[in-house]
N, CA, C and O atoms as CSV, one atom per row, in Angstrom:
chain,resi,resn,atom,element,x,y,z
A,1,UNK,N,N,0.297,-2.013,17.992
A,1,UNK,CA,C,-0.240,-2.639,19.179
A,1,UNK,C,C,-0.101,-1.718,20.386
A,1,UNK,O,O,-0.874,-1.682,21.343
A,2,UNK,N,N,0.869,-1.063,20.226
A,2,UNK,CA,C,0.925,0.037,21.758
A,2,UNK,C,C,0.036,1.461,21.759
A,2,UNK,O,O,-0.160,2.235,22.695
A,3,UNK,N,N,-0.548,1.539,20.019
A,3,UNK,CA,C,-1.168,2.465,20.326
A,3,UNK,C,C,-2.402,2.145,20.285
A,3,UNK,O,O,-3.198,3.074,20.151
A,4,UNK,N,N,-2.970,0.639,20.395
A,4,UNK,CA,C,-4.425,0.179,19.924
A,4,UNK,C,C,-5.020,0.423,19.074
A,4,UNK,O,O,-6.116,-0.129,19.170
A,5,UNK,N,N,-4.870,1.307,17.721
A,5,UNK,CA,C,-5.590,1.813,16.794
A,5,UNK,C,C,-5.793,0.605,15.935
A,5,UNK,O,O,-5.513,-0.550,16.256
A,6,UNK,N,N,-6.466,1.130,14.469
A,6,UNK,CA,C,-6.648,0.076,13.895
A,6,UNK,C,C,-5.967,0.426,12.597
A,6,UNK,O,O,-5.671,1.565,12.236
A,7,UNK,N,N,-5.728,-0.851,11.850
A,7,UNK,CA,C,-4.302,-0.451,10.944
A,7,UNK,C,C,-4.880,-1.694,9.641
A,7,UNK,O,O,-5.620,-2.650,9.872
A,8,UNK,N,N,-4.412,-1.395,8.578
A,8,UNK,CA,C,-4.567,-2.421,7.730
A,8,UNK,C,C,-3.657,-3.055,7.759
A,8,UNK,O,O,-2.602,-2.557,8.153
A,9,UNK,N,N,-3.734,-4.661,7.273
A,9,UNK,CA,C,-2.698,-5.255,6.823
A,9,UNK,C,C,-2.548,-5.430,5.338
A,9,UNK,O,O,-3.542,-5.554,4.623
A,10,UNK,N,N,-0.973,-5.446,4.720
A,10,UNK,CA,C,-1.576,-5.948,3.516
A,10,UNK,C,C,-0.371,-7.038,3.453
A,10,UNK,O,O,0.738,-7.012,3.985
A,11,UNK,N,N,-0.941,-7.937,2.670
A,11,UNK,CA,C,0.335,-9.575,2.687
A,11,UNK,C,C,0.727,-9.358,1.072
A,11,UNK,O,O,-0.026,-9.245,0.105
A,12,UNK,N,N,2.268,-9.340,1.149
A,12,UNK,CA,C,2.969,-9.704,0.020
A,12,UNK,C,C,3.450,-10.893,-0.684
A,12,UNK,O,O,4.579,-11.269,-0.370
A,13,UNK,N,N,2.856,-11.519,-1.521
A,13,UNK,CA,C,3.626,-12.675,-1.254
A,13,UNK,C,C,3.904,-12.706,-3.086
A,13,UNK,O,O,3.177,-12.321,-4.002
A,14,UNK,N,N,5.440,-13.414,-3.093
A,14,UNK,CA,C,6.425,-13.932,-4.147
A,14,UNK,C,C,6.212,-14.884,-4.841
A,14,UNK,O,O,6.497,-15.930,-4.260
A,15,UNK,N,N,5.848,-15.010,-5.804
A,15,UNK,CA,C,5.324,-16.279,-6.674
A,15,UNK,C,C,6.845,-17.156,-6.405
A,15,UNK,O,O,8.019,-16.841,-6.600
A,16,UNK,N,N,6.147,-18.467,-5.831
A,16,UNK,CA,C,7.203,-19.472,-5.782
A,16,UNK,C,C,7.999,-19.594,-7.451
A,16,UNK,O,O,9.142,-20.006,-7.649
A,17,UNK,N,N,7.148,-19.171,-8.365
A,17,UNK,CA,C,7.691,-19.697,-9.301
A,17,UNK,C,C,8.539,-18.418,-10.184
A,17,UNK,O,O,8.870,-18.380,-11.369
A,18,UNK,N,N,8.620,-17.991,-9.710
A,18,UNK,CA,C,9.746,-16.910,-10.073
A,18,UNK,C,C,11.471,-17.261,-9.772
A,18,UNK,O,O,12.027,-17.758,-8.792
A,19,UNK,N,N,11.965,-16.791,-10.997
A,19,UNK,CA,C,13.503,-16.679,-10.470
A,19,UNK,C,C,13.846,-15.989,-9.765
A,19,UNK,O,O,13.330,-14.882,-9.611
A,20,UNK,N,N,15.147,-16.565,-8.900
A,20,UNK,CA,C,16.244,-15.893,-7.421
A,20,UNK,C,C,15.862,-14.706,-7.784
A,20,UNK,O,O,15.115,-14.079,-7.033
A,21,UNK,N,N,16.448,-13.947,-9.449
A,21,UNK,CA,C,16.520,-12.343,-9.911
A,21,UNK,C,C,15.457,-12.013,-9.715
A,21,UNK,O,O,15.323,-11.049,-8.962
A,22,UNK,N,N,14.564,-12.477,-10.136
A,22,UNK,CA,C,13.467,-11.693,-10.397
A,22,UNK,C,C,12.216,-11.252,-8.884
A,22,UNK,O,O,11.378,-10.354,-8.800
A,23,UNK,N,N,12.683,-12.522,-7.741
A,23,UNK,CA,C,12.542,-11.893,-6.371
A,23,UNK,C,C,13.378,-11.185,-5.701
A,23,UNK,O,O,12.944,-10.509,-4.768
A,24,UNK,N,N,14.620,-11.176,-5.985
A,24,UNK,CA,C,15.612,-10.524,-5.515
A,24,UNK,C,C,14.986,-8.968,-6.010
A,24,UNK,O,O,14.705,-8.191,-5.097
A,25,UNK,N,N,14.751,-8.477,-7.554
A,25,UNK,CA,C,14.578,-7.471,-7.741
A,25,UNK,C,C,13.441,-7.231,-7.665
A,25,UNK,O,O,13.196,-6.041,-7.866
A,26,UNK,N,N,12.246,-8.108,-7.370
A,26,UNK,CA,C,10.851,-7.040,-6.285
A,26,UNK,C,C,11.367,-6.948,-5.111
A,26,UNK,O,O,11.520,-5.754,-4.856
A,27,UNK,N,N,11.767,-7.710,-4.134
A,27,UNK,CA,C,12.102,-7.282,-2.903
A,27,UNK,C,C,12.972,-5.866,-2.704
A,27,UNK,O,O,12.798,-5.056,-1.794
A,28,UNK,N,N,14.057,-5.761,-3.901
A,28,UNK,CA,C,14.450,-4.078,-3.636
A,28,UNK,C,C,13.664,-3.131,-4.249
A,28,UNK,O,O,13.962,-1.940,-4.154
A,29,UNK,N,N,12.824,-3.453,-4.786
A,29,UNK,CA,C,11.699,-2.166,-5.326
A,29,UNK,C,C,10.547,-1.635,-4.104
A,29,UNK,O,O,10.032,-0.525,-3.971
A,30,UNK,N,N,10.382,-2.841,-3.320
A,30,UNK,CA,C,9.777,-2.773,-2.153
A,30,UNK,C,C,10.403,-2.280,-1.375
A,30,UNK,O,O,9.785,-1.510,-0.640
A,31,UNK,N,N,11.635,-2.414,-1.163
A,31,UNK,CA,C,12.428,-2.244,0.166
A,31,UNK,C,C,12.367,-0.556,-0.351
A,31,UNK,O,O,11.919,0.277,0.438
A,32,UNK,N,N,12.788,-0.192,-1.548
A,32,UNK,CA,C,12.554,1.233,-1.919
A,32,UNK,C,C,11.324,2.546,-1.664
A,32,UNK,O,O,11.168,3.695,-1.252
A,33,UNK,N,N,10.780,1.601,-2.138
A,33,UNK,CA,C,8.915,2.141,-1.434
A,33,UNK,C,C,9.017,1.841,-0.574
A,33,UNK,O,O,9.641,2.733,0.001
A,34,UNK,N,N,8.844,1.162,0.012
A,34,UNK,CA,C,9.153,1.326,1.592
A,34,UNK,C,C,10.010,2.593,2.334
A,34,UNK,O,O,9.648,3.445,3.146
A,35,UNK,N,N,10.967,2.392,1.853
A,35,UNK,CA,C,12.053,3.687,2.700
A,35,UNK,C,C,10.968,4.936,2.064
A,35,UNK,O,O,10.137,5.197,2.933
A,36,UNK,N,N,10.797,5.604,1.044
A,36,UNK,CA,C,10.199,6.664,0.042
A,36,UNK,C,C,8.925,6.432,1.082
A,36,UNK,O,O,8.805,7.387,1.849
A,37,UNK,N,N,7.974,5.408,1.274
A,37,UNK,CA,C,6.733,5.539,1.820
A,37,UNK,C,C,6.995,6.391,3.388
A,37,UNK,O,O,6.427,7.392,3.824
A,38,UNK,N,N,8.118,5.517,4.013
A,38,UNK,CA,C,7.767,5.661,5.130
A,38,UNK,C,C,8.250,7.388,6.057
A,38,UNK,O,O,7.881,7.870,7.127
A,39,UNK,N,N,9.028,7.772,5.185
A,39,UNK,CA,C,8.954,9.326,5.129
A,39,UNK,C,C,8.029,10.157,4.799
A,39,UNK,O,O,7.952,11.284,5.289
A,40,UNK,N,N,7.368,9.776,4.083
A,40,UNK,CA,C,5.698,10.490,3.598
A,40,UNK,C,C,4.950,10.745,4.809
A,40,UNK,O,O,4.728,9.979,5.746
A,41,UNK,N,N,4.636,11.813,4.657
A,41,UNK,CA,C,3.519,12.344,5.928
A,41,UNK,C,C,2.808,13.527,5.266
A,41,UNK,O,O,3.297,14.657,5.276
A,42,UNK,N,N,1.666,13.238,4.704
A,42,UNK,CA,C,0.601,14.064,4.358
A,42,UNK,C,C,-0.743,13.774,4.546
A,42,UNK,O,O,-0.935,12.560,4.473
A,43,UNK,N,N,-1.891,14.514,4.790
A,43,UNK,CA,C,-3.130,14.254,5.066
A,43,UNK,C,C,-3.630,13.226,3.496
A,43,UNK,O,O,-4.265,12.262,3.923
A,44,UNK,N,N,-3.572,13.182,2.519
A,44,UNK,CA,C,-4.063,12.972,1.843
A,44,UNK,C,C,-3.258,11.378,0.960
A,44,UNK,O,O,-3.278,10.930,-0.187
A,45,UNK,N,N,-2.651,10.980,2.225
A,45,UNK,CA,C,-1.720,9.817,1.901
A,45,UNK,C,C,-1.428,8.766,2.843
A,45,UNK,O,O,-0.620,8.789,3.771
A,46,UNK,N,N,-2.262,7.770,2.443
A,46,UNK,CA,C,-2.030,6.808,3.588
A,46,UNK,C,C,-0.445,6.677,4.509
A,46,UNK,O,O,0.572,7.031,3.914
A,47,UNK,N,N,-0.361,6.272,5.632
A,47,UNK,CA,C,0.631,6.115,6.285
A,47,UNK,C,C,1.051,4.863,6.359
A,47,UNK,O,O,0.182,3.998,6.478
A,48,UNK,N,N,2.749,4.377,6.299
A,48,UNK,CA,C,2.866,3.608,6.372
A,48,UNK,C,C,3.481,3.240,7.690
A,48,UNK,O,O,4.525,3.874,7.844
A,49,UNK,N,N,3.223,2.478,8.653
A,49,UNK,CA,C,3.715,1.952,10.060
A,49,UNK,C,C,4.727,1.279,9.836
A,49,UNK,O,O,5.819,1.842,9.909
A,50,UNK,N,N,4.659,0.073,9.545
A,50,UNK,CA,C,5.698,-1.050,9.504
A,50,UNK,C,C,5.301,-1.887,8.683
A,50,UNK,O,O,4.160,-2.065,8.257
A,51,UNK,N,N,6.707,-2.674,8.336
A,51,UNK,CA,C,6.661,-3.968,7.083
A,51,UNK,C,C,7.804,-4.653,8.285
A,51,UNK,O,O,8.722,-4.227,8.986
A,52,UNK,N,N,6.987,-6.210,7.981
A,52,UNK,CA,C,7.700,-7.436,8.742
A,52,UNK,C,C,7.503,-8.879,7.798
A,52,UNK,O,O,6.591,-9.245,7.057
A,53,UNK,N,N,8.539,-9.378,8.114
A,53,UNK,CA,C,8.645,-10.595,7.281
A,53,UNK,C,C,8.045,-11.720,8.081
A,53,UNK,O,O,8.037,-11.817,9.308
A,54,UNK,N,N,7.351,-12.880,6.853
A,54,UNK,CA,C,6.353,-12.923,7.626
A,54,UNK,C,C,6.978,-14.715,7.427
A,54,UNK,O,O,7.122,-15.557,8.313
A,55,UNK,N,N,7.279,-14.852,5.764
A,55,UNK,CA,C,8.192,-15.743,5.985
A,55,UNK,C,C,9.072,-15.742,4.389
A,55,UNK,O,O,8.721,-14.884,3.579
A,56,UNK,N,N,10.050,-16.589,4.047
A,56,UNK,CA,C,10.967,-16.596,3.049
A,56,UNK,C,C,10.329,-16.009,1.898
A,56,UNK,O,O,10.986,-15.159,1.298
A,57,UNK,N,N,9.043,-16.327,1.422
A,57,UNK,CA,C,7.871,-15.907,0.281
A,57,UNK,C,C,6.803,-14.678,0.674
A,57,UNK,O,O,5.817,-14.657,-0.064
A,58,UNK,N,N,6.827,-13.957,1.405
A,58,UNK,CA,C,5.956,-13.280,2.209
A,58,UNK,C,C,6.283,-12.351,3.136
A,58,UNK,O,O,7.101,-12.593,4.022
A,59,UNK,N,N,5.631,-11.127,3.005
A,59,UNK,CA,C,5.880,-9.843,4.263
A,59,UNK,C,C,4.541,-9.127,3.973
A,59,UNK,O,O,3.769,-9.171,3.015
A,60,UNK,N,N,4.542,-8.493,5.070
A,60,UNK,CA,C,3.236,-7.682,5.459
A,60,UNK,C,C,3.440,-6.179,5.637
A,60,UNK,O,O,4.165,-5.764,6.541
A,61,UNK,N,N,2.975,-5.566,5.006
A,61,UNK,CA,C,2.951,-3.846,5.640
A,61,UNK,C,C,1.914,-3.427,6.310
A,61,UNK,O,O,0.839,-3.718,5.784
A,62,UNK,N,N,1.853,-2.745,7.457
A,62,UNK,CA,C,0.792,-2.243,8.327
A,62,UNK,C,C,0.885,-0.610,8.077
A,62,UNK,O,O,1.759,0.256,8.117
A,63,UNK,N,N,-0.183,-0.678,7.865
A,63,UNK,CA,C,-1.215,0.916,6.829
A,63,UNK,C,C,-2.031,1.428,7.817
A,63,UNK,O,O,-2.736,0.805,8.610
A,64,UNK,N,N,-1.823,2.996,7.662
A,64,UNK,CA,C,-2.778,3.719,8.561
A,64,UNK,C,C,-4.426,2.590,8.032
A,64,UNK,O,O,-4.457,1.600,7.301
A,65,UNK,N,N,-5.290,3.122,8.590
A,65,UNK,CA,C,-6.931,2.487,7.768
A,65,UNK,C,C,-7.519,3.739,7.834
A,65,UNK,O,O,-7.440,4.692,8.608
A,66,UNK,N,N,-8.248,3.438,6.622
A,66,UNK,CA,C,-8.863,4.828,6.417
A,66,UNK,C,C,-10.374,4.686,6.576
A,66,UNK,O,O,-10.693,3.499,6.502
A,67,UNK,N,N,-11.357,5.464,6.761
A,67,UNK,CA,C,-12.600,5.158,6.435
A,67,UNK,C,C,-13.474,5.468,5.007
A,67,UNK,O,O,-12.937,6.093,4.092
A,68,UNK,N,N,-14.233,5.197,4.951
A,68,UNK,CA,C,-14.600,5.775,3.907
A,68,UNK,C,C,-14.774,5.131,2.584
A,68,UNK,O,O,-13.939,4.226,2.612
A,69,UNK,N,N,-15.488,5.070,1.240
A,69,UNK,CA,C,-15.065,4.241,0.203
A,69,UNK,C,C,-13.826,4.602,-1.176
A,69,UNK,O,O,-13.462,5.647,-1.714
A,70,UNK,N,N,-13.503,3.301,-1.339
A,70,UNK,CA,C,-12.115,3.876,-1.876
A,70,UNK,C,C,-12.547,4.253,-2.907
A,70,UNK,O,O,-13.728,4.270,-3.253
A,71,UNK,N,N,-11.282,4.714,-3.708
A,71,UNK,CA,C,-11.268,5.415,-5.173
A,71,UNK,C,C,-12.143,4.556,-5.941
A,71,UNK,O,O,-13.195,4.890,-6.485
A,72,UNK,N,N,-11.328,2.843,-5.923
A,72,UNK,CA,C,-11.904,2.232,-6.838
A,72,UNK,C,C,-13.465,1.958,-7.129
A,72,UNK,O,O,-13.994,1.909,-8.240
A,73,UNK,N,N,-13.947,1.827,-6.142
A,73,UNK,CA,C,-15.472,1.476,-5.827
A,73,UNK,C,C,-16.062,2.803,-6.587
A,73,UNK,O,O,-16.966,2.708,-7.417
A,74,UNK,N,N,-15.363,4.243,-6.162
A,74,UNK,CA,C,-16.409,5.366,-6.556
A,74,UNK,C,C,-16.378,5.165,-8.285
A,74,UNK,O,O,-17.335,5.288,-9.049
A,75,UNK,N,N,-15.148,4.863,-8.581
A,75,UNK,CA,C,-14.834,4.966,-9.907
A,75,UNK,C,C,-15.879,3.851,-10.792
A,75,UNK,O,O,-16.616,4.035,-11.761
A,76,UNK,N,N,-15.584,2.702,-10.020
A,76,UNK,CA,C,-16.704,1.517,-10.867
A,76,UNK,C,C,-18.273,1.917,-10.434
A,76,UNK,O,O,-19.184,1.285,-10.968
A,77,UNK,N,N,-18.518,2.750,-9.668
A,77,UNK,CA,C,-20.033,3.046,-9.532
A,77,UNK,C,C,-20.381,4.155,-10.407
A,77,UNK,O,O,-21.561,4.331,-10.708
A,78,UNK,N,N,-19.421,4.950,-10.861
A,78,UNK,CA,C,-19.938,6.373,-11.488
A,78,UNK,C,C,-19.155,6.494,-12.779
A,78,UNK,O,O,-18.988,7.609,-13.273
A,79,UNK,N,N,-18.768,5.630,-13.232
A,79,UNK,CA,C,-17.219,5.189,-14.122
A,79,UNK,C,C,-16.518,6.548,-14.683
A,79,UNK,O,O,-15.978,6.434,-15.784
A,80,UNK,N,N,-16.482,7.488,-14.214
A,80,UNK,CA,C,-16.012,8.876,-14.623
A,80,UNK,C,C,-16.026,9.830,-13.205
A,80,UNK,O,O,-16.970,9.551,-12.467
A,81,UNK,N,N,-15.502,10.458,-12.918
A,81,UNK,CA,C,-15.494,11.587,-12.055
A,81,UNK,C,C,-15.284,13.328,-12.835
A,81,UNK,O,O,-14.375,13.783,-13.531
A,82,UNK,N,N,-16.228,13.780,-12.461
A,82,UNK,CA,C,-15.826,15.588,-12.781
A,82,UNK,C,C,-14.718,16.186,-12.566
A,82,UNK,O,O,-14.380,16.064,-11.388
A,83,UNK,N,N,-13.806,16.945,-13.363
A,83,UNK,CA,C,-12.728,17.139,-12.663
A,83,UNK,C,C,-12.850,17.750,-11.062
A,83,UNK,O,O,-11.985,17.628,-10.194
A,84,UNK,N,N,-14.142,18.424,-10.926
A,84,UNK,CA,C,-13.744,19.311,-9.358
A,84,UNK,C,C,-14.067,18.352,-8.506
A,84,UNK,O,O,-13.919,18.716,-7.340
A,85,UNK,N,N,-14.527,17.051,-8.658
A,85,UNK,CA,C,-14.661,16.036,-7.401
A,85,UNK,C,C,-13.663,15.210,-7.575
A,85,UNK,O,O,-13.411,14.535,-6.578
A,86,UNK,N,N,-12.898,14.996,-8.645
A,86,UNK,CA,C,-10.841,14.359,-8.543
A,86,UNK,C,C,-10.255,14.956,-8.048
A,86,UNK,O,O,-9.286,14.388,-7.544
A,87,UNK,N,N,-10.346,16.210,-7.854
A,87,UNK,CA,C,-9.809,17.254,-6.898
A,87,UNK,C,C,-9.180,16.733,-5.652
A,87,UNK,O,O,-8.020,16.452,-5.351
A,88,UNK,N,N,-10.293,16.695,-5.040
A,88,UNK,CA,C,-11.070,16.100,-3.564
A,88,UNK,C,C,-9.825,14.762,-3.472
A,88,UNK,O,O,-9.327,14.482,-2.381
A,89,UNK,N,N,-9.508,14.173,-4.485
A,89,UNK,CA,C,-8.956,12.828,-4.335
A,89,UNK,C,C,-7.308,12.555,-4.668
A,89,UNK,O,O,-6.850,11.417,-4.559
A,90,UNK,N,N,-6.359,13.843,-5.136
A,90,UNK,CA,C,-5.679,14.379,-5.453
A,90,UNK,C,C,-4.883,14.742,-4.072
A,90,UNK,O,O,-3.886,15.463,-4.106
């Protein structure tokens, strides 16, 4: 918000129906990626801003935004890529 840009959101949310363990141990796999993400700084790797809790079942991470179409789309339109244009995506 202080720098006005535009950012993705993405919402996490915990299947109510999961056991204590078994949210207990996504929340530290996240909390892991998270720390590992948020040291990452390369052109070719989204950025991660911030993760906030959003409530007991739920948190949000705010993502550089990128333009452009993603991997997946190129992949289901052309269902193969050449190796020298995976390159590019690498």
């Amino acid at each position: 918000l202080e720098e006005m840009r535009e950012v993705a959101v993405k919402i996490h949310q915990l299947d109510p129906r999961w056991s204590d363990a078994k949210k207990e141990n996504y929340t530290k796999h996240v909390s892991r990626e998270y720390e590992i993400h948020r040291g990452v700084r390369h052109p070719r790797i989204v950025s991660l801003f911030d993760v906030f809790e959003i409530d007991t079942n739920s948190f949000a991470t705010v993502l550089e935004c990128c333009e452009g179409t993603d991997l997946d789309t190129i992949l289901k339109q052309n269902k193969f890529l050449p190796e020298r244009d995976a390159r590019a995506y690498l």
